PDB file of C-alpha atoms in Angstrom:
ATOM      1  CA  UNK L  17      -1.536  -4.640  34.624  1.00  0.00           C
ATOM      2  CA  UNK L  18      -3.607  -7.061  36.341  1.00  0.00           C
ATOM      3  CA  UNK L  19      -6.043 -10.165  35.387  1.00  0.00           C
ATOM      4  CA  UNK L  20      -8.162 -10.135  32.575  1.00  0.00           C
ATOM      5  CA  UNK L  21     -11.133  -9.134  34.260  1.00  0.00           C
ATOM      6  CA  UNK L  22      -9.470  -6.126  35.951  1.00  0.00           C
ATOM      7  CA  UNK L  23      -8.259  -4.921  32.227  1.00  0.00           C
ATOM      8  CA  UNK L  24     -11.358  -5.376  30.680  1.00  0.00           C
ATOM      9  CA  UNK L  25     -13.455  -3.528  33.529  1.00  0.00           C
ATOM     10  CA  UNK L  26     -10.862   0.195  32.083  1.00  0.00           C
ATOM     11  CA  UNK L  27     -11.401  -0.726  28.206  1.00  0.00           C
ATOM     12  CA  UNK L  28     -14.205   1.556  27.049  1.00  0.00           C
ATOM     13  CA  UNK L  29     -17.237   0.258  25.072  1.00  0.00           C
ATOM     14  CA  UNK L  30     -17.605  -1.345  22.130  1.00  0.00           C
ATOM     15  CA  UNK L  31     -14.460  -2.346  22.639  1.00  0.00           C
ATOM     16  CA  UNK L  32     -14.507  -4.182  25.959  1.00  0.00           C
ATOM     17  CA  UNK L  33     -17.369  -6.039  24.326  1.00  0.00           C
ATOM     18  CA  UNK L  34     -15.668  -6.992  21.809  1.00  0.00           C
ATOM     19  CA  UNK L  35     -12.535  -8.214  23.663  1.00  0.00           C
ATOM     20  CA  UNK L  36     -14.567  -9.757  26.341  1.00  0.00           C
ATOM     21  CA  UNK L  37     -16.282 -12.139  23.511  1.00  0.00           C
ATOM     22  CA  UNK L  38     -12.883 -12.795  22.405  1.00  0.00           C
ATOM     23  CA  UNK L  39     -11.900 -13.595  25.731  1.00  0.00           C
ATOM     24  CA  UNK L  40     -15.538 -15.755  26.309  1.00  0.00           C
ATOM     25  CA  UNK L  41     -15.067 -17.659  23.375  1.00  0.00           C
ATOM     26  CA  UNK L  42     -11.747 -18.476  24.523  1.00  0.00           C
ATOM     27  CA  UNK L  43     -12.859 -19.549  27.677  1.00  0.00           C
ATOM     28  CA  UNK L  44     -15.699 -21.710  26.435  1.00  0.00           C
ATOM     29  CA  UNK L  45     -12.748 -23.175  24.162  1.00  0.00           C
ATOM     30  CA  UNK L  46     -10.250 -23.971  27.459  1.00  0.00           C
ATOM     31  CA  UNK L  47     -13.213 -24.038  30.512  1.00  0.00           C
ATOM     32  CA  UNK L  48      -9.771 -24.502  33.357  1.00  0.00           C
ATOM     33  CA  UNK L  49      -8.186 -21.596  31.859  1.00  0.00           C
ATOM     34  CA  UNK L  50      -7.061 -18.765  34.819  1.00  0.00           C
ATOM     35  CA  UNK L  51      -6.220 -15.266  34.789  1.00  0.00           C
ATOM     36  CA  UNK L  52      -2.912 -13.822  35.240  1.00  0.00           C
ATOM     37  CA  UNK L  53      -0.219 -11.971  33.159  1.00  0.00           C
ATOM     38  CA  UNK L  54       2.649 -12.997  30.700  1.00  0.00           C
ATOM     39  CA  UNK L  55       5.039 -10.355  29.033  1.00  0.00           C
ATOM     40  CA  UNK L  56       3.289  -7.533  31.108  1.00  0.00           C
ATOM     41  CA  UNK L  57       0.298  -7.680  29.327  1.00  0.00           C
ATOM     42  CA  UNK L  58      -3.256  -9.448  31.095  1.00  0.00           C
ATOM     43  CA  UNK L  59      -3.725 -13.434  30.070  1.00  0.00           C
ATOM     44  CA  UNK L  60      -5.621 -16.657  30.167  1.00  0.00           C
ATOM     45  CA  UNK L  61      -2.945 -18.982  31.291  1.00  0.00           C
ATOM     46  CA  UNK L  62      -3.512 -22.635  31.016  1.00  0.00           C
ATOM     47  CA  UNK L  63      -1.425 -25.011  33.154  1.00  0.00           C
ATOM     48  CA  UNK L  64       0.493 -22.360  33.818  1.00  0.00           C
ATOM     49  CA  UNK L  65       1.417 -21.546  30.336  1.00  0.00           C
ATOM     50  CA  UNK L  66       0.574 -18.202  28.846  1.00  0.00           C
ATOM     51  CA  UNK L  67      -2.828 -18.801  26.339  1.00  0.00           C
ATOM     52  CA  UNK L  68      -4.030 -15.830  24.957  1.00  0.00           C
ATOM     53  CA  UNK L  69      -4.119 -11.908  25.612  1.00  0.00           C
ATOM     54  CA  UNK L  70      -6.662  -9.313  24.257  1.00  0.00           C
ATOM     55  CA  UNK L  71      -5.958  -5.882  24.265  1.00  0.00           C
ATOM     56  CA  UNK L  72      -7.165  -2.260  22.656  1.00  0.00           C
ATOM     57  CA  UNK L  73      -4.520   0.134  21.796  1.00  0.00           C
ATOM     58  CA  UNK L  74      -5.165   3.783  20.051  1.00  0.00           C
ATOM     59  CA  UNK L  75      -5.741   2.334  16.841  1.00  0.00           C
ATOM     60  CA  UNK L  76      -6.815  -1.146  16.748  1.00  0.00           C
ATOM     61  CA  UNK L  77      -7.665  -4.319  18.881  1.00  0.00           C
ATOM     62  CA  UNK L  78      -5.390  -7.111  19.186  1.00  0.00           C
ATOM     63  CA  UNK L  79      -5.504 -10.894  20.036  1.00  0.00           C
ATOM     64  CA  UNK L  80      -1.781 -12.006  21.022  1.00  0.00           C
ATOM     65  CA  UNK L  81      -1.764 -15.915  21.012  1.00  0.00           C
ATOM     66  CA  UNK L  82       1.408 -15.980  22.406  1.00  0.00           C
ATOM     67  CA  UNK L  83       2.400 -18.656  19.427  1.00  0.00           C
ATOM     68  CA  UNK L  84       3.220 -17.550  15.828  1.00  0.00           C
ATOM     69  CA  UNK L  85       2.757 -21.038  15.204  1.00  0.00           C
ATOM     70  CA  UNK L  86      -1.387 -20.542  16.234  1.00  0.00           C
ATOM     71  CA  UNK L  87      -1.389 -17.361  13.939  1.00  0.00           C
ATOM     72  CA  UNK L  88      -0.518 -19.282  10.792  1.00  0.00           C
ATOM     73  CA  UNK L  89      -2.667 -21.636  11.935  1.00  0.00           C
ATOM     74  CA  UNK L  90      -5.634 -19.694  11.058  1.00  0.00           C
ATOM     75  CA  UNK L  91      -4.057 -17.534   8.210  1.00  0.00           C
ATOM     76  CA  UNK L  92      -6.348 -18.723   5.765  1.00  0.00           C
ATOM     77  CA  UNK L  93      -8.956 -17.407   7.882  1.00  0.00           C
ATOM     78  CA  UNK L  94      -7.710 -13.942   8.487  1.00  0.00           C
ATOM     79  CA  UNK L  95      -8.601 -12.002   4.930  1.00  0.00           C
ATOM     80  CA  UNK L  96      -9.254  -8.595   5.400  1.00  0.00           C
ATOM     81  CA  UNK L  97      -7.280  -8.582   9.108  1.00  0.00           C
ATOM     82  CA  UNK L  98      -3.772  -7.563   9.691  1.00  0.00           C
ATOM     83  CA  UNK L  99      -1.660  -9.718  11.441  1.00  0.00           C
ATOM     84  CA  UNK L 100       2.199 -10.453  12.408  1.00  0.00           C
ATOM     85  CA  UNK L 101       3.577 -13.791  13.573  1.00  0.00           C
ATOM     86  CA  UNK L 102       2.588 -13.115  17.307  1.00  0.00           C
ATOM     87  CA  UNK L 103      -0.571 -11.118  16.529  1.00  0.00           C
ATOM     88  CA  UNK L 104      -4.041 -10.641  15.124  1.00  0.00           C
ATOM     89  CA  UNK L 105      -5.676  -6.410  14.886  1.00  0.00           C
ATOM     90  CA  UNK L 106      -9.001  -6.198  14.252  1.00  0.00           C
ATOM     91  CA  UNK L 107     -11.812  -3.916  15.691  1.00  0.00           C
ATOM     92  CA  UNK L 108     -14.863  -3.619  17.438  1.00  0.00           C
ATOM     93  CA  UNK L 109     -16.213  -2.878  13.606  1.00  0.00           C
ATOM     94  CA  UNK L 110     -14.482  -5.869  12.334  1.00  0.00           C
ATOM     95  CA  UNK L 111     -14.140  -8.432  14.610  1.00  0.00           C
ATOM     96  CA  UNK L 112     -12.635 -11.756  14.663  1.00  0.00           C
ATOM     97  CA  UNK L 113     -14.723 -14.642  13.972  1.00  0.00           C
ATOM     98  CA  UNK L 114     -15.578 -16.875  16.486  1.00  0.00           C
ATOM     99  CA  UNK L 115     -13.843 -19.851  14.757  1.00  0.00           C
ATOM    100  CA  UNK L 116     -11.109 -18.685  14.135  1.00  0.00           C
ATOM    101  CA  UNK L 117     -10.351 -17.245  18.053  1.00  0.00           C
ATOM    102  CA  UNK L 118     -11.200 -20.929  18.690  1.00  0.00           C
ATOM    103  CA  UNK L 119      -9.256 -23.053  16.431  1.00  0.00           C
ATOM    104  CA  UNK L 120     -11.617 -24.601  14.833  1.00  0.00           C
ATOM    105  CA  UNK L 121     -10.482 -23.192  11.167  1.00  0.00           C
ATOM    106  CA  UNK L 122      -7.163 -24.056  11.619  1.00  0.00           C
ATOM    107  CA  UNK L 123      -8.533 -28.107  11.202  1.00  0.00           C
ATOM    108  CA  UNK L 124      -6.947 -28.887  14.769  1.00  0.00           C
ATOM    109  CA  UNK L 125      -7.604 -32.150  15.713  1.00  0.00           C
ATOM    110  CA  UNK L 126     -10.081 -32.346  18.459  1.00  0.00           C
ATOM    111  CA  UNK L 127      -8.068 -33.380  21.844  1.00  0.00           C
ATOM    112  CA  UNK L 128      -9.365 -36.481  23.832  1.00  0.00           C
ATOM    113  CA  UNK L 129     -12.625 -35.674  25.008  1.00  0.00           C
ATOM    114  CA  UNK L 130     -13.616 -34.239  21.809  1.00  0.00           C
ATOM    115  CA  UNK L 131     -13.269 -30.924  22.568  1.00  0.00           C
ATOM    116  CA  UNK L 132     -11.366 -28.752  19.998  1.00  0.00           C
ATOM    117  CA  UNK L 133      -8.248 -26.666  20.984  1.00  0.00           C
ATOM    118  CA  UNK L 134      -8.289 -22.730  21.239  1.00  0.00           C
ATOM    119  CA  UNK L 135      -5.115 -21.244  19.743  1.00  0.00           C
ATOM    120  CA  UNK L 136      -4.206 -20.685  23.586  1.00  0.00           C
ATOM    121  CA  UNK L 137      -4.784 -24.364  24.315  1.00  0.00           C
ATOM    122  CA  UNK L 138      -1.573 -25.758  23.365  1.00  0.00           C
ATOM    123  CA  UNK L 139       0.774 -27.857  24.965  1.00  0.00           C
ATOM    124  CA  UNK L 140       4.640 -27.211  24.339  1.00  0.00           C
ATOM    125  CA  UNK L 141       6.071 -26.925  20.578  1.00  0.00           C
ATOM    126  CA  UNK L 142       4.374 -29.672  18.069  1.00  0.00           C
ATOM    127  CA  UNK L 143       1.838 -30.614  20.486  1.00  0.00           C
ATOM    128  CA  UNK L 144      -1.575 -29.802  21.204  1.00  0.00           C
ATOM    129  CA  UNK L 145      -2.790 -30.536  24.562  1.00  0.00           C
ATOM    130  CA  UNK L 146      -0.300 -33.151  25.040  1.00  0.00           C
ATOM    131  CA  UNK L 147      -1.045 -34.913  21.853  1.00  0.00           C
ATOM    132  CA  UNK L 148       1.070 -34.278  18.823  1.00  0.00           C
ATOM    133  CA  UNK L 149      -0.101 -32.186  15.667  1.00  0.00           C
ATOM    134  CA  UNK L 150      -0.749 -36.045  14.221  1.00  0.00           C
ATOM    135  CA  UNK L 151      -2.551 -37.441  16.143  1.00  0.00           C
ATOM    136  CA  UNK L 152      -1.052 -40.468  17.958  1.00  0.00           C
ATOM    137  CA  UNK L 153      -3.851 -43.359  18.489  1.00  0.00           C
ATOM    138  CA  UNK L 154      -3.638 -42.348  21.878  1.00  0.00           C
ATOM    139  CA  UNK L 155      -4.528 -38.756  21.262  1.00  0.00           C
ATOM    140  CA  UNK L 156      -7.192 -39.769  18.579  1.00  0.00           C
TER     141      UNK L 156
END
């Protein structure tokens, strides 16, 4: 598979819609994000690191955060949605809220700057964006 954009352009509506706002929201989330691939599957890599991938199969849409970590995250959140550690179905009927493909119900401390981190937008294991899950005074 190729970049993001090329999967997206073979999904058939509603759900490339669907995935694209997935995808948008993400981008809006993590504005340096690129496009490339991780695990064979289309991504939104950020600093090289593999973000987030959207995807339809036969049966359902999926979000794949690449981080069962971010899943949990937003557990809370995801009544009425099926999920695994590495993965989120919904549908074009039922789609994810926007909050919760961006983070923001998970309670994430925003990262310097302000901005709030995207379940992609993390930094290695017990950090976010280089700042640690409590925030240092640095990272406040």
């Amino acid at each position: 598979m190729g970049t993001v954009t090329d999967y997206l352009a073979g999904v058939d509506e509603p759900d490339r819609t669907t995935l694209a706002r997935v995808v948008g929201v993400a981008r809006d989330v993590v504005p340096d994000a690129t496009e490339g691939t991780s695990y064979g599957m289309p991504a939104l890599l950020h600093r090289g690191k593999a973000l987030l991938s959207a995807m339809a199969s036969a049966k359902h849409l999926a979000v794949y955060p690449f981080s069962p970590a971010a899943v949990t995250a937003v557990e809370p959140r995801l009544d009425g949605f099926s999920h695994a550690k590495g993965t989120v179905r919904f549908s074009s009927d039922h789609p994810l809220p926007d909050d919760v493909v961006g983070g923001r119900a998970a309670g994430r401390p925003a990262p310097r700057g302000g901005r709030r981190i995207s379940w992609a937008a993390r930094a290695p294991s017990g950090t976010m964006d280089g700042c640690p899950t409590t925030p240092a005074p640095a990272c406040a």
